[in-house]
Amino acid sequence: MATPYQDRDMAAPALNPGDETYFEAAKEGRLLVKRCKDCGEYHFYPRPICPHCFSDQTEWVDAKGTGTIYTFSVTRRAGPVPYAIAHVTLDEGVAMMSNIVDCDLDDIHIGQAVKVVFKRTEDDWVVPCFTPA
Amino acid sequence: MSIKGKACIVGAYEHPLRKAPDASVAQLHAECARGALADAGLSKSDVDGYFCAGDAPGLGALSMIEYMGLKVRHVDTTETGGSSYLIHVAHAAQAIAAGKCNVALITLAGRPRSEGSSGTQPRNWGANLPDVPFEMPYGPLTVNQYAMAAMRHMHEFGTTSEQLAWIKVAASQHAQHNPNAMLPKPVTVEDVVNSPVISDPLHRLDCCVVSDGGGALIVARPEIAKSLKRPVVNILGTGESPKDLSGGKFDLTTTGAAWSGPAAFEEAGVAPADIDYASIYDSFTITVLLQLEDLGFCRKGEGGRFVADGNLISGVGKLPFNTDGGGLCNNHPANRGGMTKAIEAVRQLRGEAHPKVQVPDCRLALAQGTGGAIATRHGSATVILERGE
Ligand SMILES: [Zn+2]
């Protein structure tokens, strides 16, 4: 049995002030993460103030764009097409929510190596998704 | 300051309706408040503390206090999703212990069924949420936020869909005795695993019901509790714990119950093995399994074996749970199950559960809630209750 990936209407990210850098980079095909200049830790989702040490000295860093699937679920009965939601652990050590795309959704598994690709949302934003590496 | 022995639950009421298209949410709150006051044998003028959460319309406590005509000197609107009402029990006990009120009213009500809500829609928590831009495009729904936790638990510990199904089977065995239950028909493991997959690995029957209605509780000082004609239910210990994605470094096989549970047990001075009856929040089957492990009823990873073969069925297994049928089969008013968890625990301690599911000589009960979503952010609350003299 196969469940081929199908494009779906993704909700636009409702940006808050400060989120533009991340989403403008995504339009250029770059996945940004935040790193703290004081404690050196990465965090996700990105914030101006580090959630680990509360420093305001955080910086945007280009992620390698590779990682592994921590967990996922193929949502089969909610909307017009099935889709795979996941938490992907980036090689930088932090996990982010995403979708697994451009593959047979029935072949997705935990621990699978994935790499970033970008998908268009409503209102012409672009968000990072992942596909088997 | 411990709350042990400082307050009692003296009134509990579950709205009998599961669909209420003709009542306003405010009216449902007030009907639940009337029911709980009548159950306690108290009147509205006795209430001097009011507690509600995000389901209360308008300005929350302010709107409801006005609507019901309350005159209170203490207000608490702690909002942790479906677990709020168990945290309210804890906070009411604290407020009473501190002398801030004598009789606390806690209400919950909503009409998600009439309003067409379901677990396969995104929940709308309002504007300005910092996480939303980084999550909403990916289609997070209530159901897949628990499915991802189930998937990880299966991966790490070998938990099976059949084991999860036993949780629904146990709830349905209890629900058949509840005339108000939405799903009163007993189901089998095969029924659950053969029901349609909504979001891997959760099937339709792994999910709770969507219902209108509500409930209310009255918490009061022990002297007041003893003056009433109802059996006394003592609040022995409580714990609360938020858990979230911790900046991207998280483990989805553990819930906040891993912290709220030990805190409540320590305050109560009892252990999991002492508990005669447990109300465990059951938004989905996996929710129950994770919390049972985190509360210490079994070791982490052994939840699947613990719940199998009827171990949660009253009169059959070692840990009777959700003897009203729970959210899985009876009622999940306003998409928030913490209130009904406390109500059935009170029924058990009073000996007022249905005779077919009443735990004999029920002395110690636990009510556990989880609000929000396990795969992102949730609030856990644990309350341990004791049958009084
Ligand atoms: Zn830092």
XYZ file of C-alpha atoms and ligand atoms in Angstrom:
523
model
C 0.000 0.000 0.000
C 1.288 3.404 -0.837
C 0.165 6.870 0.148
C 1.909 9.216 -2.282
C 2.613 12.727 -1.082
C 0.202 15.302 -2.447
C 0.548 19.058 -2.196
C -2.048 20.604 0.089
C -3.119 24.114 1.014
C -0.824 25.028 3.898
C -1.980 27.774 6.239
C 0.074 30.943 6.013
C 2.371 31.547 8.967
C 0.767 34.397 10.930
C 4.005 36.269 11.563
C 4.653 38.117 14.769
C 7.089 41.045 14.770
C 10.608 39.615 14.624
C 9.705 36.535 12.589
C 10.371 38.178 9.190
C 14.067 37.189 9.072
C 13.239 33.484 9.340
C 10.501 33.541 6.726
C 12.325 35.823 4.277
C 15.276 33.397 4.467
C 12.905 30.506 3.776
C 11.864 32.269 0.562
C 15.574 32.126 -0.420
C 15.752 28.411 0.388
C 17.550 28.813 3.736
C 16.573 27.300 7.095
C 17.594 29.567 9.951
C 17.821 28.630 13.614
C 18.666 30.739 16.614
C 21.824 30.282 18.675
C 22.648 32.069 21.914
C 25.932 33.949 21.987
C 26.073 33.692 25.768
C 25.321 30.019 26.495
C 26.056 28.688 22.999
C 22.820 26.675 22.857
C 20.493 26.463 19.882
C 16.771 26.823 20.348
C 13.626 26.393 18.258
C 11.176 28.030 17.546
C 13.305 31.180 17.251
C 13.037 33.898 19.888
C 14.943 37.123 20.546
C 15.571 36.029 24.139
C 17.252 32.662 24.762
C 14.841 30.247 26.534
C 17.808 28.402 28.057
C 19.720 31.230 29.793
C 17.450 34.254 29.137
C 20.196 36.217 27.412
C 19.093 38.728 24.767
C 22.240 38.019 22.757
C 20.818 35.540 20.243
C 21.859 35.259 16.590
C 20.462 33.732 13.426
C 22.503 30.821 12.060
C 22.078 28.877 8.824
C 21.148 25.307 9.748
C 22.782 22.473 7.831
C 19.306 21.482 6.728
C 19.681 17.844 7.677
C 18.274 15.859 10.550
C 16.345 12.759 11.629
C 12.676 12.104 12.279
C 11.980 12.068 16.046
C 8.321 11.200 15.563
C 5.584 11.637 12.969
C 1.981 10.863 12.179
C 0.242 10.514 8.827
C -3.055 12.321 9.292
C -5.428 10.437 7.012
C -8.902 11.713 7.841
C -8.792 15.467 8.343
C -9.029 17.446 5.181
C -8.770 16.699 1.489
C -5.416 14.863 1.367
C -3.347 12.836 3.834
C -0.215 14.518 5.159
C 2.670 13.650 7.449
C 3.292 15.896 10.429
C 6.556 15.318 12.278
C 9.070 16.563 14.766
C 12.488 16.563 13.056
C 15.642 16.707 15.163
C 18.086 18.929 13.280
C 21.780 18.092 13.261
C 22.200 21.218 15.396
C 20.441 19.280 18.196
C 17.070 21.001 18.329
C 13.803 19.587 17.004
C 11.206 21.439 14.971
C 7.674 20.665 13.853
C 7.410 20.137 10.113
C 5.880 18.041 7.347
C 7.543 15.112 5.586
C 6.986 15.590 1.854
C 7.804 14.321 -1.643
C 7.795 10.643 -0.703
C 5.527 7.676 -0.032
C 3.989 8.627 3.313
C 3.680 4.932 4.202
C 7.482 4.527 4.115
C 8.218 7.229 6.705
C 9.842 5.943 9.894
C 11.279 7.268 13.134
C 15.051 7.732 12.942
C 14.928 8.302 9.191
C 17.501 10.759 7.808
C 15.866 13.743 6.149
C 16.888 16.984 4.433
C 15.110 20.290 4.139
C 12.987 21.300 1.160
C 10.681 24.289 0.917
C 6.945 24.416 0.285
C 4.726 27.361 -0.550
C 1.858 28.299 1.797
C -1.183 30.501 1.386
C -0.322 34.203 0.960
C 2.904 33.185 -0.850
C 4.996 32.452 2.183
C 7.445 29.536 2.148
C 8.113 27.101 5.004
C 10.774 24.443 5.533
C 9.638 20.831 5.145
C 11.700 17.653 5.020
C 12.117 14.763 2.621
C 14.096 11.525 2.947
C 17.806 12.288 2.491
C 2.220 25.465 53.529
C 0.568 22.149 52.745
C -3.117 21.961 51.767
C -3.441 18.513 53.300
C -6.539 18.473 55.489
C -7.328 22.130 54.782
C -10.238 21.733 52.356
C -12.875 19.285 51.110
C -14.898 18.789 47.956
C -18.480 19.195 49.174
C -20.394 19.473 45.908
C -20.065 17.914 42.468
C -22.369 18.033 39.467
C -22.101 16.796 35.901
C -24.540 18.329 33.455
C -26.748 15.521 32.100
C -26.885 16.876 28.541
C -24.377 15.875 25.881
C -25.926 18.138 23.242
C -27.250 21.557 24.221
C -27.944 23.617 21.094
C -30.578 25.745 22.829
C -28.628 26.850 25.906
C -25.999 29.583 26.022
C -22.570 28.749 27.398
C -23.195 31.138 30.294
C -26.488 29.393 31.062
C -24.737 26.009 31.095
C -22.167 27.382 33.576
C -24.986 28.610 35.803
C -26.909 25.324 35.553
C -23.790 23.436 36.599
C -23.245 25.833 39.515
C -26.846 25.325 40.651
C -26.410 21.575 40.424
C -23.228 21.528 42.483
C -24.691 23.855 45.143
C -27.788 21.664 45.408
C -25.582 18.582 45.687
C -23.657 20.207 48.532
C -26.721 21.619 50.272
C -25.370 25.155 50.005
C -26.791 28.295 48.441
C -25.303 30.861 46.097
C -24.822 33.334 48.931
C -22.444 30.882 50.632
C -19.989 31.127 47.711
C -17.138 33.572 48.334
C -14.587 32.278 45.819
C -15.014 31.643 42.074
C -12.800 29.683 39.703
C -13.105 29.252 35.929
C -10.907 28.817 32.869
C -10.822 29.571 29.162
C -14.223 28.050 28.432
C -15.960 30.817 30.405
C -17.222 33.418 27.918
C -16.330 37.085 27.732
C -14.131 38.333 30.532
C -14.205 34.887 32.095
C -14.672 35.168 35.831
C -15.945 38.749 35.603
C -18.609 37.871 33.048
C -19.709 34.752 34.905
C -19.718 36.399 38.347
C -22.020 39.058 36.971
C -24.225 36.574 35.108
C -24.705 34.377 38.160
C -24.978 37.265 40.604
C -22.116 36.047 42.781
C -20.549 38.121 45.542
C -17.015 36.802 46.003
C -13.770 37.929 47.594
C -11.454 35.561 45.722
C -11.134 34.907 41.960
C -8.825 32.547 40.051
C -8.884 32.042 36.273
C -5.898 29.728 35.893
C -5.985 28.374 32.336
C -4.189 25.116 31.512
C -6.703 23.753 29.016
C -8.599 20.660 30.085
C -6.620 20.207 33.286
C -7.587 23.670 34.577
C -10.358 22.432 36.883
C -8.055 20.089 38.781
C -5.620 22.952 39.254
C -8.616 24.973 40.434
C -9.286 22.330 43.100
C -5.687 22.752 44.248
C -5.840 26.537 44.146
C -9.191 26.563 45.940
C -7.680 24.477 48.721
C -4.743 26.889 48.893
C -7.040 29.909 49.000
C -9.132 28.333 51.751
C -6.003 27.385 53.706
C -4.813 30.989 53.413
C -8.153 32.345 54.585
C -8.978 33.985 51.264
C -12.334 32.225 50.916
C -14.506 29.600 52.618
C -16.634 28.167 49.807
C -15.154 28.008 46.305
C -17.219 27.396 43.182
C -15.519 25.951 40.082
C -17.452 25.800 36.800
C -16.873 24.463 33.294
C -19.260 24.502 30.331
C -19.255 24.612 26.572
C -20.989 23.553 23.388
C -18.308 22.226 21.013
C -20.682 19.573 19.656
C -23.364 22.075 18.720
C -20.698 24.391 17.332
C -19.262 21.685 15.083
C -15.886 21.347 16.793
C -13.783 18.245 16.302
C -10.322 16.918 17.041
C -9.497 17.018 13.349
C -9.586 20.821 13.254
C -6.823 23.168 14.383
C -7.588 24.600 17.828
C -7.761 28.371 17.810
C -6.022 29.734 20.891
C -6.252 33.365 19.713
C -3.836 35.905 18.263
C -0.193 36.744 19.020
C 0.820 33.167 19.813
C 4.598 32.966 19.427
C 4.600 29.318 18.304
C 1.852 29.551 15.673
C 3.943 30.791 12.704
C 6.301 27.852 13.185
C 3.615 25.209 13.615
C 0.270 26.108 12.012
C 1.406 25.652 8.378
C 2.167 21.994 9.163
C -1.410 21.144 10.139
C -1.183 20.427 13.884
C -4.549 19.069 15.054
C -5.609 17.822 18.432
C -5.514 14.249 17.172
C -2.089 14.299 15.529
C -0.588 16.062 18.549
C -1.336 12.915 20.528
C -0.703 10.529 17.643
C 2.914 11.694 17.454
C 3.387 10.865 21.130
C 1.835 7.437 20.573
C 4.091 6.796 17.577
C 7.199 7.615 19.597
C 6.057 5.464 22.528
C 5.480 2.522 20.174
C 8.945 3.069 18.685
C 10.761 3.220 22.020
C 8.832 0.621 23.987
C 7.031 -1.632 21.515
C 3.581 -0.504 22.630
C 0.877 -1.846 20.306
C -2.455 -0.576 18.996
C -4.100 -3.568 20.674
C -2.731 -2.486 24.053
C -4.012 1.064 23.531
C -7.363 -0.383 22.504
C -7.749 -2.012 25.918
C -8.090 1.482 27.395
C -11.143 2.155 25.221
C -12.504 -1.309 25.960
C -12.303 -0.630 29.710
C -13.976 2.772 29.347
C -16.767 1.236 27.275
C -17.342 -1.524 29.828
C -17.984 1.247 32.376
C -20.008 3.477 30.041
C -22.640 0.789 29.455
C -23.879 1.476 33.007
C -24.061 5.266 32.538
C -27.449 6.310 31.120
C -26.015 9.678 30.052
C -22.964 8.275 28.238
C -22.602 9.267 24.601
C -21.129 5.861 23.634
C -22.752 3.314 25.974
C -22.097 0.259 23.802
C -19.220 -2.008 24.898
C -16.518 -2.390 22.258
C -13.781 -4.983 21.744
C -10.096 -4.622 20.976
C -10.933 -5.685 17.424
C -13.576 -2.946 17.154
C -10.988 -0.334 18.102
C -8.149 -1.474 15.846
C -10.548 -2.034 12.932
C -12.050 1.458 13.229
C -10.679 3.934 10.672
C -7.218 5.357 11.278
C -7.585 9.097 11.843
C -3.903 9.884 12.308
C -1.350 7.054 12.589
C -1.425 5.181 14.912
C -4.692 6.457 16.425
C -8.029 5.076 15.244
C -11.415 6.706 15.537
C -12.128 4.673 18.683
C -8.842 5.792 20.261
C -10.389 9.275 20.426
C -12.701 10.813 23.003
C -16.185 12.095 22.280
C -17.060 15.729 21.518
C -19.869 16.829 23.812
C -21.753 19.883 25.024
C -22.488 20.371 28.698
C -20.243 20.953 31.671
C -19.777 20.441 35.358
C -19.102 22.180 38.629
C -17.406 21.542 41.961
C -17.700 23.158 45.383
C -14.613 23.202 47.617
C -15.071 24.284 51.245
C -13.400 24.453 54.642
C -13.501 21.145 56.599
C -15.768 22.667 59.288
C -18.313 23.540 56.607
C -17.954 20.106 54.986
C -18.692 18.403 58.298
C -21.803 20.542 58.820
C -23.356 19.339 55.549
C -25.325 16.144 55.011
C -23.087 14.747 52.269
C -20.156 12.327 52.685
C -16.924 14.262 53.224
C -14.177 14.130 50.578
C -10.823 15.424 51.797
C -8.238 16.976 49.501
C -4.977 15.302 50.500
C -2.421 16.411 47.947
C -2.101 18.242 44.645
C 0.505 18.896 41.998
C 0.675 20.940 38.832
C 3.234 20.976 36.057
C 3.436 22.600 32.661
C 5.479 20.732 30.041
C 6.488 22.047 26.618
C 8.975 21.729 23.785
C 11.756 23.318 25.887
C 13.322 25.281 23.063
C 13.459 22.216 20.810
C 14.937 19.706 23.284
C 12.133 17.421 24.408
C 10.903 13.890 25.002
C 7.317 13.193 23.965
C 6.974 9.917 25.859
C 6.733 11.777 29.174
C 3.927 14.070 30.311
C 3.815 16.684 33.042
C 2.349 13.987 35.302
C 5.945 12.916 35.909
C 6.226 16.053 38.076
C 2.664 16.813 39.186
C 2.153 13.197 40.274
C 5.107 12.860 42.668
C 4.316 16.304 44.124
C 0.737 15.246 44.866
C 1.746 11.877 46.289
C 4.335 13.516 48.535
C 1.877 16.072 49.870
C -0.764 13.399 50.418
C 1.702 11.029 52.050
C 0.510 8.086 49.971
C 1.895 5.991 47.100
C 0.413 4.843 43.765
C -0.192 1.362 45.206
C -2.514 2.938 47.827
C -4.918 4.349 45.211
C -8.256 2.505 45.043
C -9.664 4.381 42.046
C -8.112 6.643 39.383
C -9.716 9.180 37.068
C -7.184 9.585 34.252
C -7.636 12.207 31.546
C -8.538 10.333 28.383
C -8.596 12.693 25.429
C -7.089 9.727 23.592
C -6.092 6.242 24.676
C -2.410 7.199 24.559
C -3.047 10.050 27.001
C -4.094 7.523 29.649
C -1.156 5.225 29.057
C 1.458 7.981 29.328
C -0.033 9.423 32.505
C -0.323 6.021 34.199
C 3.398 5.520 33.643
C 4.306 9.024 34.749
C 2.186 8.749 37.903
C 4.089 5.609 38.839
C 1.315 3.022 38.473
C 3.832 1.159 36.308
C 7.320 1.819 34.987
C 7.966 3.986 31.929
C 7.476 1.851 28.849
C 5.347 -0.770 30.586
C 2.037 1.043 30.178
C 0.974 -1.147 27.287
C 1.261 -4.314 29.337
C -0.294 -2.574 32.363
C -3.518 -1.555 30.608
C -3.998 -4.823 28.687
C -6.378 -7.633 29.530
C -8.878 -5.520 31.417
C -6.580 -4.205 34.155
C -8.466 -0.866 34.154
C -11.957 -2.429 34.363
C -13.739 -2.070 37.703
C -14.229 -5.454 39.339
C -11.799 -7.088 36.915
C -8.438 -5.329 37.015
C -6.088 -3.888 39.606
C -6.708 -0.210 38.840
C -10.331 0.715 38.098
C -10.320 3.917 36.045
C -12.910 6.325 34.600
C -15.896 4.361 35.848
C -18.302 6.914 34.290
C -17.003 5.921 30.857
C -14.589 8.851 30.812
C -14.020 11.186 27.920
C -13.559 8.172 25.674
C -17.197 7.065 26.017
C -19.189 9.289 28.361
C -18.520 13.012 28.208
C -15.811 15.529 27.307
C -17.661 18.807 27.815
C -16.130 21.870 26.167
C -13.287 19.631 24.916
C -11.964 19.816 28.486
C -12.015 16.658 30.586
C -10.511 17.674 33.928
C -13.814 18.546 35.568
C -15.461 15.179 34.923
C -12.331 13.450 36.240
C -12.825 15.094 39.637
C -16.592 14.468 39.618
C -16.318 10.695 39.123
C -13.576 10.486 41.774
C -15.959 12.210 44.207
C -18.746 9.758 43.285
C -16.440 6.819 43.962
C -15.318 8.145 47.360
C -18.932 8.831 48.356
C -19.942 5.340 47.230
C -22.288 6.949 44.692
C -20.864 5.535 41.464
C -23.109 3.128 39.570
C -23.296 -0.110 41.611
C -21.882 -2.078 38.673
C -18.691 -0.005 38.696
C -18.461 1.171 42.318
C -15.089 0.239 43.825
C -15.782 -1.546 47.141
C -14.628 0.427 50.183
C -13.110 3.150 48.008
C -10.940 5.193 50.360
C -8.317 6.897 48.175
C -8.851 8.283 44.691
C -6.673 10.140 42.244
C -7.785 12.544 39.522
C -5.283 13.351 36.793
C -5.627 15.932 34.034
C -3.678 16.938 30.964
C -4.661 20.057 29.042
C -3.305 21.370 25.767
C -1.419 18.908 23.561
C 1.186 16.352 24.559
C 3.238 16.789 21.365
C 3.633 20.528 21.999
C 2.645 22.151 25.273
C 0.369 20.955 28.014
C -0.482 21.483 31.659
C -0.668 18.508 33.984
C -2.582 18.460 37.257
C -2.873 15.733 39.879
C -5.315 15.702 42.799
C -5.434 13.007 45.478
C -8.666 12.703 47.428
C -9.671 10.724 50.495
C -13.003 9.573 51.848
C -13.554 11.484 55.071
C -14.940 10.266 58.368
Zn 21.408 31.238 26.192
